[in-house]
Coordinates of C-alpha atoms in Angstrom, one line a residue:
M1 CA 92.9 27.7 43.2
S2 CA 95.5 26.7 40.7
Y3 CA 99.1 26.2 41.5
G4 CA 99.9 28.9 38.9
Y5 CA 98.1 31.6 41.0
R6 CA 99.8 30.5 44.2
F7 CA 103.2 30.3 42.5
G8 CA 102.7 33.8 41.1
A9 CA 101.7 35.0 44.5
W10 CA 104.9 33.5 46.0
L11 CA 107.0 35.2 43.3
V12 CA 105.5 38.5 44.2
E13 CA 105.9 37.8 47.9
M14 CA 109.6 37.0 47.4
F15 CA 110.2 40.1 45.4
A16 CA 108.4 42.3 47.8
E17 CA 110.3 40.9 50.8
A18 CA 113.7 41.1 49.0
L19 CA 113.1 44.7 48.0
S20 CA 111.9 45.6 51.5
F21 CA 115.0 44.0 53.1
S22 CA 117.2 45.8 50.6
I23 CA 115.7 49.1 51.7
L24 CA 116.0 48.1 55.4
A25 CA 119.7 47.2 54.9
I26 CA 120.3 50.7 53.4
V27 CA 118.6 52.4 56.3
I28 CA 120.4 50.3 58.9
S29 CA 123.8 51.0 57.2
H30 CA 123.3 54.8 57.1
A31 CA 124.7 54.7 53.5
G32 CA 123.0 57.8 52.3
F33 CA 120.7 58.1 49.4
P34 CA 120.9 54.9 47.3
T35 CA 120.8 54.7 43.5
V36 CA 118.5 52.3 41.7
R37 CA 121.6 50.2 41.0
D38 CA 122.3 49.9 44.7
I39 CA 118.8 48.8 45.5
A40 CA 118.9 46.3 42.6
A41 CA 122.2 44.9 43.8
L42 CA 120.9 44.5 47.4
T43 CA 117.7 42.9 46.1
V44 CA 119.8 40.3 44.3
A45 CA 121.9 39.8 47.4
A46 CA 118.6 39.3 49.4
F47 CA 117.4 36.7 46.9
T48 CA 120.8 35.0 47.2
C49 CA 120.5 34.9 51.0
F50 CA 117.0 33.5 50.7
G51 CA 118.3 30.8 48.4
I52 CA 121.4 29.9 50.5
S53 CA 119.4 29.7 53.7
G54 CA 116.6 27.6 52.3
Y55 CA 114.0 30.2 52.8
V56 CA 113.0 30.1 49.1
I57 CA 112.3 26.4 49.1
T58 CA 110.4 26.2 52.4
T59 CA 108.2 29.2 51.7
L60 CA 107.5 27.9 48.2
V61 CA 106.5 24.5 49.5
M62 CA 104.3 26.0 52.2
R63 CA 102.6 28.5 49.8
L64 CA 101.9 25.7 47.3
A65 CA 100.9 23.1 49.9
L66 CA 98.6 25.2 52.1
H67 CA 95.3 25.8 50.4
G68 CA 91.7 26.0 51.5
S69 CA 91.3 26.6 55.2
W70 CA 95.0 26.1 55.7
S71 CA 95.9 29.1 53.6
H72 CA 95.0 31.3 56.6
R73 CA 97.9 29.8 58.5
Y74 CA 100.6 30.7 56.0
P75 CA 100.9 34.3 57.1
V76 CA 101.7 33.1 60.6
I77 CA 104.1 30.4 59.5
A78 CA 106.1 32.6 57.0
P79 CA 107.6 35.0 59.6
I80 CA 108.6 32.0 61.8
L81 CA 110.3 30.5 58.7
F82 CA 112.0 33.9 58.1
L83 CA 113.4 33.9 61.7
A84 CA 114.6 30.3 61.4
H85 CA 116.4 30.9 58.1
F86 CA 117.8 34.2 59.2
E87 CA 119.5 32.3 62.0
V88 CA 120.8 29.7 59.5
M89 CA 122.5 32.6 57.7
N90 CA 123.9 33.9 60.9
V91 CA 125.5 30.5 61.5
L92 CA 126.8 30.1 57.9
V93 CA 128.4 33.6 57.8
P94 CA 131.4 33.9 60.0
G95 CA 130.6 36.5 62.7
G96 CA 127.0 36.7 61.6
L97 CA 125.3 38.9 59.1
L98 CA 125.0 42.1 61.2
D99 CA 126.3 43.4 64.5
T100 CA 124.2 42.4 67.5
R101 CA 122.0 45.6 67.7
N102 CA 121.2 45.7 64.0
R103 CA 120.6 41.9 64.0
L104 CA 117.8 42.4 66.5
V105 CA 116.4 45.4 64.6
F106 CA 116.5 43.3 61.4
R107 CA 114.8 40.4 63.1
V108 CA 111.9 42.5 64.5
I109 CA 111.4 44.6 61.3
G110 CA 111.9 41.5 59.1
F111 CA 109.3 39.6 61.0
G112 CA 106.8 42.4 60.6
V113 CA 107.6 42.8 56.8
V114 CA 107.1 39.1 56.2
L115 CA 103.9 39.1 58.2
V116 CA 102.5 42.0 56.4
V117 CA 103.5 40.9 52.9
A118 CA 102.4 37.3 53.4
T119 CA 99.0 38.4 54.9
A120 CA 98.4 40.9 52.0
I121 CA 99.2 38.3 49.4
S122 CA 97.1 35.7 51.1
L123 CA 94.1 38.1 51.3
V124 CA 94.5 38.8 47.5
L125 CA 94.6 35.0 46.8
E126 CA 91.5 34.5 48.9
R127 CA 89.7 37.2 47.0
I128 CA 90.7 35.7 43.7
E129 CA 89.5 32.3 44.9
K130 CA 86.1 33.6 46.0
G131 CA 85.3 35.3 42.7
G132 CA 88.1 37.2 41.2
L133 CA 89.4 40.6 41.5
P134 CA 86.9 43.5 41.0
S135 CA 86.7 45.0 37.6
R136 CA 86.4 48.7 36.8
A137 CA 82.8 48.1 36.0
D138 CA 82.2 47.1 39.6
N139 CA 83.5 50.4 40.8
A140 CA 81.3 52.6 38.6

């Protein structure tokens, strides 16, 4: 599989995770019904945190480096990278990112989000590698 497909998959993965974390932050904060602008701003903030903590680089390297039989290991590695980089952000930000209870909730749900997103994208990449995505003609 080409690096282009894996890079594209990584971009979709980062966007899906950032959007999910934005929605999770809104739910945790009890801020009420958000606007599209609020969600967009939080998504940019999530991307910024991903970049500052190094999560973007390590997941990109792992997504591009792991191929073949190793690609099945990425969905297991990605949530561990998330937890490690989330802790990096807690050290860099004075007082941590969230209060203690919400930090635990964010870790648990974040681990699950990353696991689900990474697994789904890895399965799609595997399907593309084995013969492409099904066309409408295949469904008729």
